[in-house]
Amino acid sequence: MKTKLLTAISAVGAVAMMATAASAATLDDVKKKGVLSCGVSTGLPGFSAPDANKVWAGLDVDVCRGVAAAVLGDAKKVKYTPLTAKERFTALQSGEIDILSRNTTWTHTRDTSLGLNFAGVNYYDGQGFLVTKKLGVKSAKELDGAAFCIQAGTTTELNLADYFRHNKMQYKPVVFDTSEQTLAGFESNRCDVLTSDQSQLYALRTKLKNPNGAMVLPEIISKEPLGPVVRQGDDQWADIARWTLNALINAEEYGVTQANVGQMMNGTDNPEVNRMLGNEGSLGSMLGLDKDWAVNVIKAVGNYGEIFDRFLGPNTALALERGQNALYTQGGLLYAPPMR
Ligand SMILES: N[C@@H](CCC(=O)N[C@@H](CS)C(=O)NCC(=O)O)C(=O)O
C-alpha cells in the first residue's frame, strides 16, 4: 500500500517536474542560443519594418531589442522573423519564436484559448478607415455597400463584420495576406476603403504614391490594445517581457533617458529609480536577470517616450500624437505598476 502510494506520488512529481522543465525553458534557451527570436510584421513603418539600411526598426522592434538587452546585455542579439497576421500565433505556439512583438491586439480569445499570454500594452490603438478623397465620403456611416481591403487573421476582419451587422449595413470584404498586398489592392481600386488599426492607416498612407489623395475617416470602431505576446506556461519569461515593457514606461515617468541612465545608475534621490536601475534592492535577480537589466534596456532603446518620438511622433513620417499613448500623468493611458 505504502509503496503504491509512493509510486503514485513520484509519478505526480515527475509530471510536475516535466511540466516545469518544459515551461520554464525560454530564458535558458535564449541564453543558450545567445539570441532572441522575435516575431515581427512583414513590414509596417513605425512599428516593425526594415529601415534604409535594411535593419529592423520601430516601436515593436524596440520591445524585442529591449528584452534582448535585459536578458543578453546586447540589443543587437535579435533574430527577426517576419510573420503575416495568419502565421503569427502558430510561430509562437510552435516555439519558432520566443516573443511576438507585432501590432497584435490583446483579446479574450487569444489570451485564453491560444495558449498565449499578453505581457502588456505598448500601443493603444483602434480600428479606422482610409478612403480616397475622390470617394467624397466624410463618415463611415456612408459606407453602406462599399468594398473593404482587409487582412486575413486579424481583429480588423471581425470588427468590420460586427460594425456592419450592428449598423445594419452591407459590405464586401476583399481579403489579403500582407499589408503590402492590402495597400496594393487599395491603390489599384480593388476596394473603396482600407481598414485596419488607425496607427497603421497613417503608416500605410505614407507608402501611397499620393498620400495627400487619401484621408482617414473620424470613426474609431474598436479597441485595439497592442502588445508583446509570449507562450502560456512560462511565468518567468512572461515576467521578463512584462517588466521590460514596464521599465520603458516607468523610465519615462521618472525622467530616466538613454542619455542620463549611465549617470543615474550610480544613484539618485529617487528610491524607485534606484531600485529599477539596480542601485538598491534586487529586482533584477527576481526576474532571473543581472542587476543592470533595466540599465541595459534604457541604454539600448531609451524610455517609452524616446522610442515613440523616434518612430511615431511628430518628427516622423507617421506624425502621430501621443493621445491615449501618453503617460497617465499627462492624460493618457500608460500606467506601469511600481518598481518595488
Ligand atoms: N491589431 C490587429 C491587426 C494586426 C495586423 O496584422 N494588421 C495588418 C494591417 S495592415 C498588418 O499589420 N499587417 C502587417 C503585415 O502584413 O505584416 C490584430 O492583432 O489582429
GROMACS .gro file of C-alpha atoms and ligand atoms in nm:
model
  360
    1MET     CA    1   0.000   0.000   0.000
    2LYS     CA    2   0.273   0.238   0.110
    3THR     CA    3   0.483   0.152  -0.196
    4LYS     CA    4   0.188   0.210  -0.426
    5LEU     CA    5   0.127   0.547  -0.271
    6LEU     CA    6   0.492   0.644  -0.305
    7THR     CA    7   0.491   0.537  -0.669
    8ALA     CA    8   0.182   0.746  -0.727
    9ILE     CA    9   0.339   1.045  -0.555
   10SER     CA   10   0.662   1.017  -0.752
   11ALA     CA   11   0.464   0.985  -1.078
   12VAL     CA   12   0.281   1.307  -0.997
   13GLY     CA   13   0.614   1.464  -0.900
   14ALA     CA   14   0.774   1.355  -1.226
   15VAL     CA   15   0.487   1.501  -1.430
   16ALA     CA   16   0.508   1.825  -1.233
   17MET     CA   17   0.885   1.837  -1.288
   18MET     CA   18   0.846   1.770  -1.658
   19ALA     CA   19   0.591   2.049  -1.679
   20THR     CA   20   0.833   2.284  -1.503
   21ALA     CA   21   1.121   2.184  -1.726
   22ALA     CA   22   0.911   2.227  -2.038
   23SER     CA   23   0.757   2.554  -1.936
   24ALA     CA   24   1.045   2.737  -1.771
   25ALA     CA   25   1.279   2.690  -2.063
   26THR     CA   26   1.262   3.016  -2.257
   27LEU     CA   27   1.512   3.222  -2.057
   28ASP     CA   28   1.762   2.933  -2.055
   29ASP     CA   29   1.701   2.864  -2.424
   30VAL     CA   30   1.757   3.225  -2.522
   31LYS     CA   31   2.077   3.241  -2.314
   32LYS     CA   32   2.199   2.916  -2.466
   33LYS     CA   33   2.123   3.032  -2.821
   34GLY     CA   34   2.271   3.373  -2.743
   35VAL     CA   35   1.994   3.529  -2.948
   36LEU     CA   36   1.629   3.625  -2.901
   37SER     CA   37   1.390   3.508  -3.174
   38CYS     CA   38   1.140   3.785  -3.226
   39GLY     CA   39   0.832   3.764  -3.448
   40VAL     CA   40   0.758   4.090  -3.628
   41SER     CA   41   0.531   4.204  -3.911
   42THR     CA   42   0.624   4.168  -4.275
   43GLY     CA   43   0.676   4.543  -4.276
   44LEU     CA   44   0.483   4.820  -4.105
   45PRO     CA   45   0.661   5.158  -4.078
   46GLY     CA   46   0.692   5.289  -3.725
   47PHE     CA   47   0.620   4.952  -3.565
   48SER     CA   48   0.835   4.691  -3.737
   49ALA     CA   49   0.994   4.746  -4.076
   50PRO     CA   50   1.344   4.737  -4.223
   51ASP     CA   51   1.495   5.088  -4.230
   52ALA     CA   52   1.707   5.244  -4.509
   53ASN     CA   53   1.999   5.021  -4.403
   54LYS     CA   54   1.777   4.711  -4.402
   55VAL     CA   55   1.790   4.698  -4.023
   56TRP     CA   56   1.457   4.617  -3.849
   57ALA     CA   57   1.329   4.925  -3.667
   58GLY     CA   58   1.019   5.053  -3.487
   59LEU     CA   59   0.830   5.053  -3.159
   60ASP     CA   60   0.763   4.677  -3.166
   61VAL     CA   61   1.121   4.607  -3.270
   62ASP     CA   62   1.248   4.809  -2.974
   63VAL     CA   63   1.048   4.590  -2.737
   64CYS     CA   64   1.249   4.294  -2.867
   65ARG     CA   65   1.572   4.488  -2.859
   66GLY     CA   66   1.488   4.584  -2.500
   67VAL     CA   67   1.423   4.222  -2.400
   68ALA     CA   68   1.750   4.115  -2.567
   69ALA     CA   69   1.934   4.390  -2.376
   70ALA     CA   70   1.771   4.280  -2.047
   71VAL     CA   71   1.846   3.912  -2.100
   72LEU     CA   72   2.165   3.905  -2.307
   73GLY     CA   73   2.305   4.252  -2.238
   74ASP     CA   74   2.303   4.326  -2.611
   75ALA     CA   75   2.010   4.472  -2.807
   76LYS     CA   76   2.162   4.354  -3.135
   77LYS     CA   77   2.127   3.988  -3.044
   78VAL     CA   78   1.784   3.952  -3.200
   79LYS     CA   79   1.678   3.735  -3.491
   80TYR     CA   80   1.371   3.878  -3.663
   81THR     CA   81   1.110   3.655  -3.821
   82PRO     CA   82   0.862   3.842  -4.043
   83LEU     CA   83   0.514   3.698  -3.998
   84THR     CA   84   0.177   3.764  -4.156
   85ALA     CA   85  -0.120   3.804  -3.926
   86LYS     CA   86  -0.228   3.448  -4.004
   87GLU     CA   87   0.112   3.295  -3.929
   88ARG     CA   88   0.199   3.479  -3.610
   89PHE     CA   89   0.035   3.270  -3.337
   90THR     CA   90   0.149   2.933  -3.475
   91ALA     CA   91   0.506   3.064  -3.487
   92LEU     CA   92   0.486   3.142  -3.116
   93GLN     CA   93   0.299   2.825  -3.016
   94SER     CA   94   0.546   2.604  -3.201
   95GLY     CA   95   0.850   2.765  -3.038
   96GLU     CA   96   0.982   2.909  -3.364
   97ILE     CA   97   0.994   3.248  -3.192
   98ASP     CA   98   1.045   3.341  -2.824
   99ILE     CA   99   0.831   3.652  -2.834
  100LEU     CA  100   0.580   3.804  -3.075
  101SER     CA  101   0.605   4.181  -3.099
  102ARG     CA  102   0.391   4.264  -3.396
  103ASN     CA  103   0.098   4.506  -3.360
  104THR     CA  104  -0.111   4.233  -3.202
  105THR     CA  105  -0.436   4.309  -3.025
  106TRP     CA  106  -0.493   4.163  -2.680
  107THR     CA  107  -0.829   3.988  -2.686
  108HIS     CA  108  -1.003   3.741  -2.460
  109THR     CA  109  -0.993   3.456  -2.713
  110ARG     CA  110  -0.627   3.498  -2.797
  111ASP     CA  111  -0.527   3.525  -2.431
  112THR     CA  112  -0.726   3.223  -2.316
  113SER     CA  113  -0.769   2.970  -2.594
  114LEU     CA  114  -0.450   3.000  -2.799
  115GLY     CA  115  -0.203   2.913  -2.522
  116LEU     CA  116  -0.064   3.267  -2.520
  117ASN     CA  117  -0.003   3.541  -2.266
  118PHE     CA  118  -0.001   3.913  -2.336
  119ALA     CA  119   0.276   4.093  -2.149
  120GLY     CA  120   0.106   4.433  -2.153
  121VAL     CA  121   0.018   4.712  -2.392
  122ASN     CA  122   0.279   4.909  -2.584
  123TYR     CA  123   0.031   5.098  -2.804
  124TYR     CA  124  -0.338   5.177  -2.754
  125ASP     CA  125  -0.499   5.171  -3.095
  126GLY     CA  126  -0.844   5.145  -3.251
  127GLN     CA  127  -0.975   5.044  -3.591
  128GLY     CA  128  -1.024   5.316  -3.850
  129PHE     CA  129  -1.091   5.367  -4.220
  130LEU     CA  130  -0.876   5.508  -4.502
  131VAL     CA  131  -1.054   5.634  -4.814
  132THR     CA  132  -0.951   5.826  -5.122
  133LYS     CA  133  -1.060   6.190  -5.107
  134LYS     CA  134  -1.216   6.132  -5.451
  135LEU     CA  135  -1.472   5.899  -5.290
  136GLY     CA  136  -1.623   6.208  -5.128
  137VAL     CA  137  -1.720   6.032  -4.804
  138LYS     CA  138  -1.693   6.206  -4.467
  139SER     CA  139  -1.809   5.932  -4.230
  140ALA     CA  140  -1.805   5.553  -4.202
  141LYS     CA  141  -2.185   5.563  -4.183
  142GLU     CA  142  -2.184   5.650  -4.557
  143LEU     CA  143  -2.004   5.326  -4.645
  144ASP     CA  144  -2.309   5.101  -4.692
  145GLY     CA  145  -2.233   4.859  -4.978
  146ALA     CA  146  -1.864   4.956  -5.004
  147ALA     CA  147  -1.576   4.713  -5.068
  148PHE     CA  148  -1.309   4.689  -4.795
  149CYS     CA  149  -0.946   4.582  -4.831
  150ILE     CA  150  -0.853   4.390  -4.516
  151GLN     CA  151  -0.600   4.139  -4.392
  152ALA     CA  152  -0.680   3.778  -4.308
  153GLY     CA  153  -0.645   3.659  -3.949
  154THR     CA  154  -0.691   3.998  -3.788
  155THR     CA  155  -0.933   4.154  -3.542
  156THR     CA  156  -0.994   4.401  -3.826
  157GLU     CA  157  -1.188   4.136  -4.014
  158LEU     CA  158  -1.402   4.054  -3.711
  159ASN     CA  159  -1.469   4.415  -3.606
  160LEU     CA  160  -1.579   4.505  -3.956
  161ALA     CA  161  -1.836   4.226  -3.951
  162ASP     CA  162  -1.961   4.342  -3.607
  163TYR     CA  163  -1.980   4.707  -3.712
  164PHE     CA  164  -2.177   4.643  -4.028
  165ARG     CA  165  -2.412   4.399  -3.859
  166HIS     CA  166  -2.471   4.643  -3.575
  167ASN     CA  167  -2.540   4.931  -3.814
  168LYS     CA  168  -2.750   4.710  -4.046
  169MET     CA  169  -2.531   4.785  -4.348
  170GLN     CA  170  -2.382   4.565  -4.621
  171TYR     CA  171  -2.015   4.541  -4.721
  172LYS     CA  172  -1.786   4.341  -4.942
  173PRO     CA  173  -1.459   4.213  -4.790
  174VAL     CA  174  -1.154   4.189  -5.019
  175VAL     CA  175  -0.903   3.986  -4.819
  176PHE     CA  176  -0.520   3.986  -4.847
  177ASP     CA  177  -0.233   3.826  -4.655
  178THR     CA  178   0.015   4.112  -4.609
  179SER     CA  179  -0.011   4.485  -4.562
  180GLU     CA  180   0.180   4.537  -4.887
  181GLN     CA  181  -0.084   4.340  -5.078
  182THR     CA  182  -0.364   4.517  -4.892
  183LEU     CA  183  -0.220   4.855  -4.986
  184ALA     CA  184  -0.166   4.749  -5.347
  185GLY     CA  185  -0.530   4.635  -5.356
  186PHE     CA  186  -0.641   4.976  -5.232
  187GLU     CA  187  -0.420   5.161  -5.481
  188SER     CA  188  -0.545   4.954  -5.773
  189ASN     CA  189  -0.908   5.021  -5.674
  190ARG     CA  190  -0.989   4.664  -5.571
  191CYS     CA  191  -1.175   4.826  -5.281
  192ASP     CA  192  -1.318   5.164  -5.177
  193VAL     CA  193  -1.181   5.156  -4.824
  194LEU     CA  194  -0.874   5.023  -4.648
  195THR     CA  195  -0.947   4.941  -4.286
  196SER     CA  196  -0.701   4.848  -4.010
  197ASP     CA  197  -0.570   4.976  -3.678
  198GLN     CA  198  -0.569   5.353  -3.717
  199SER     CA  199  -0.195   5.397  -3.649
  200GLN     CA  200  -0.134   5.160  -3.938
  201LEU     CA  201  -0.351   5.365  -4.170
  202TYR     CA  202  -0.115   5.658  -4.114
  203ALA     CA  203   0.182   5.426  -4.164
  204LEU     CA  204   0.037   5.280  -4.483
  205ARG     CA  205  -0.072   5.618  -4.615
  206THR     CA  206   0.294   5.726  -4.617
  207LYS     CA  207   0.358   5.445  -4.865
  208LEU     CA  208   0.091   5.555  -5.116
  209LYS     CA  209   0.202   5.715  -5.442
  210ASN     CA  210  -0.011   6.015  -5.350
  211PRO     CA  211  -0.053   6.023  -4.969
  212ASN     CA  212  -0.247   6.352  -4.986
  213GLY     CA  213  -0.512   6.195  -5.207
  214ALA     CA  214  -0.625   5.975  -4.918
  215MET     CA  215  -0.778   6.055  -4.580
  216VAL     CA  216  -0.855   5.879  -4.254
  217LEU     CA  217  -1.223   5.898  -4.150
  218PRO     CA  218  -1.307   6.020  -3.798
  219GLU     CA  219  -1.467   5.698  -3.667
  220ILE     CA  220  -1.279   5.452  -3.449
  221ILE     CA  221  -1.486   5.135  -3.427
  222SER     CA  222  -1.291   4.920  -3.181
  223LYS     CA  223  -1.039   4.897  -2.900
  224GLU     CA  224  -0.703   4.759  -3.018
  225PRO     CA  225  -0.464   4.737  -2.724
  226LEU     CA  226  -0.146   4.616  -2.895
  227GLY     CA  227   0.130   4.442  -2.707
  228PRO     CA  228   0.401   4.177  -2.694
  229VAL     CA  229   0.296   3.813  -2.656
  230VAL     CA  230   0.466   3.505  -2.511
  231ARG     CA  231   0.365   3.141  -2.467
  232GLN     CA  232   0.146   3.043  -2.175
  233GLY     CA  233   0.313   2.830  -1.907
  234ASP     CA  234   0.643   3.014  -1.868
  235ASP     CA  235   0.572   3.271  -1.599
  236GLN     CA  236   0.933   3.381  -1.563
  237TRP     CA  237   0.957   3.462  -1.932
  238ALA     CA  238   0.624   3.643  -1.925
  239ASP     CA  239   0.752   3.847  -1.626
  240ILE     CA  240   1.066   3.939  -1.820
  241ALA     CA  241   0.864   4.063  -2.117
  242ARG     CA  242   0.614   4.245  -1.891
  243TRP     CA  243   0.876   4.416  -1.675
  244THR     CA  244   1.091   4.517  -1.970
  245LEU     CA  245   0.786   4.699  -2.105
  246ASN     CA  246   0.707   4.840  -1.760
  247ALA     CA  247   1.067   4.961  -1.726
  248LEU     CA  248   1.036   5.153  -2.055
  249ILE     CA  249   0.717   5.324  -1.936
  250ASN     CA  250   0.838   5.387  -1.580
  251ALA     CA  251   1.166   5.527  -1.713
  252GLU     CA  252   0.970   5.793  -1.899
  253GLU     CA  253   0.768   5.872  -1.587
  254TYR     CA  254   1.081   5.904  -1.371
  255GLY     CA  255   1.276   6.103  -1.631
  256VAL     CA  256   1.535   5.830  -1.695
  257THR     CA  257   1.665   5.863  -2.051
  258GLN     CA  258   1.913   5.698  -2.282
  259ALA     CA  259   2.145   5.994  -2.220
  260ASN     CA  260   2.125   6.008  -1.839
  261VAL     CA  261   2.084   5.641  -1.741
  262GLY     CA  262   2.461   5.585  -1.725
  263GLN     CA  263   2.478   5.860  -1.463
  264MET     CA  264   2.154   5.771  -1.280
  265MET     CA  265   2.257   5.408  -1.231
  266ASN     CA  266   2.513   5.533  -0.979
  267GLY     CA  267   2.234   5.651  -0.750
  268THR     CA  268   1.968   5.922  -0.739
  269ASP     CA  269   1.745   6.071  -0.469
  270ASN     CA  270   1.451   5.866  -0.603
  271PRO     CA  271   1.441   5.519  -0.438
  272GLU     CA  272   1.217   5.383  -0.714
  273VAL     CA  273   1.470   5.483  -0.980
  274ASN     CA  274   1.747   5.331  -0.768
  275ARG     CA  275   1.559   5.001  -0.745
  276MET     CA  276   1.484   4.996  -1.117
  277LEU     CA  277   1.845   5.066  -1.207
  278GLY     CA  278   1.986   4.805  -0.966
  279ASN     CA  279   2.140   5.054  -0.727
  280GLU     CA  280   1.915   4.935  -0.442
  281GLY     CA  281   1.727   4.610  -0.382
  282SER     CA  282   1.732   4.306  -0.609
  283LEU     CA  283   1.459   4.348  -0.872
  284GLY     CA  284   1.687   4.204  -1.143
  285SER     CA  285   1.756   3.876  -0.967
  286MET     CA  286   1.383   3.834  -0.900
  287LEU     CA  287   1.347   3.811  -1.278
  288GLY     CA  288   1.648   3.580  -1.311
  289LEU     CA  289   1.846   3.866  -1.464
  290ASP     CA  290   2.151   4.080  -1.380
  291LYS     CA  291   2.106   4.385  -1.161
  292ASP     CA  292   2.177   4.608  -1.464
  293TRP     CA  293   1.891   4.461  -1.669
  294ALA     CA  294   1.690   4.784  -1.688
  295VAL     CA  295   2.001   4.998  -1.738
  296ASN     CA  296   2.084   4.783  -2.040
  297VAL     CA  297   1.729   4.822  -2.174
  298ILE     CA  298   1.726   5.202  -2.145
  299LYS     CA  299   2.083   5.241  -2.273
  300ALA     CA  300   1.985   5.044  -2.581
  301VAL     CA  301   1.644   5.188  -2.670
  302GLY     CA  302   1.573   5.484  -2.440
  303ASN     CA  303   1.248   5.524  -2.247
  304TYR     CA  304   0.899   5.477  -2.397
  305GLY     CA  305   0.866   5.846  -2.488
  306GLU     CA  306   1.201   5.845  -2.664
  307ILE     CA  307   1.101   5.538  -2.865
  308PHE     CA  308   0.767   5.697  -2.956
  309ASP     CA  309   0.938   6.016  -3.073
  310ARG     CA  310   1.190   5.821  -3.278
  311PHE     CA  311   0.942   5.612  -3.474
  312LEU     CA  312   0.590   5.754  -3.446
  313GLY     CA  313   0.597   6.112  -3.320
  314PRO     CA  314   0.558   6.450  -3.492
  315ASN     CA  315   0.908   6.438  -3.643
  316THR     CA  316   0.843   6.112  -3.827
  317ALA     CA  317   0.652   6.034  -4.145
  318LEU     CA  318   0.364   5.899  -3.934
  319ALA     CA  319   0.341   6.220  -3.727
  320LEU     CA  320   0.122   6.063  -3.458
  321GLU     CA  321   0.015   6.249  -3.143
  322ARG     CA  322   0.077   6.079  -2.809
  323GLY     CA  323  -0.301   6.087  -2.739
  324GLN     CA  324  -0.402   5.775  -2.543
  325ASN     CA  325  -0.038   5.668  -2.552
  326ALA     CA  326   0.072   5.950  -2.324
  327LEU     CA  327   0.157   5.871  -1.962
  328TYR     CA  328  -0.136   5.875  -1.716
  329THR     CA  329   0.030   6.179  -1.560
  330GLN     CA  330  -0.028   6.357  -1.891
  331GLY     CA  331  -0.384   6.250  -1.963
  332GLY     CA  332  -0.300   5.923  -2.138
  333LEU     CA  333  -0.346   5.555  -2.055
  334LEU     CA  334   0.015   5.449  -1.996
  335TYR     CA  335   0.040   5.342  -1.634
  336ALA     CA  336   0.306   5.091  -1.535
  337PRO     CA  337   0.298   4.922  -1.192
  338PRO     CA  338   0.563   5.039  -0.947
  339MET     CA  339   0.923   4.924  -0.931
  340ARG     CA  340   0.926   4.781  -0.582
  341LIG     N1  341  -0.408   4.451  -3.443
  341LIG     C1  342  -0.481   4.366  -3.532
  341LIG     C2  343  -0.437   4.382  -3.677
  341LIG     C3  344  -0.297   4.335  -3.700
  341LIG     C4  345  -0.249   4.331  -3.847
  341LIG     O1  346  -0.184   4.236  -3.885
  341LIG     N2  347  -0.277   4.434  -3.926
  341LIG     C5  348  -0.227   4.439  -4.060
  341LIG     C6  349  -0.292   4.562  -4.119
  341LIG     S1  350  -0.223   4.639  -4.246
  341LIG     C7  351  -0.074   4.444  -4.054
  341LIG     O2  352  -0.018   4.499  -3.965
  341LIG     N3  353  -0.001   4.385  -4.144
  341LIG     C8  354   0.143   4.382  -4.140
  341LIG     C9  355   0.195   4.266  -4.221
  341LIG     O3  356   0.136   4.234  -4.323
  341LIG     O4  357   0.294   4.206  -4.184
  341LIG    C10  358  -0.469   4.222  -3.487
  341LIG     O5  359  -0.395   4.194  -3.394
  341LIG     O6  360  -0.538   4.136  -3.545
   0.00000   0.00000   0.00000
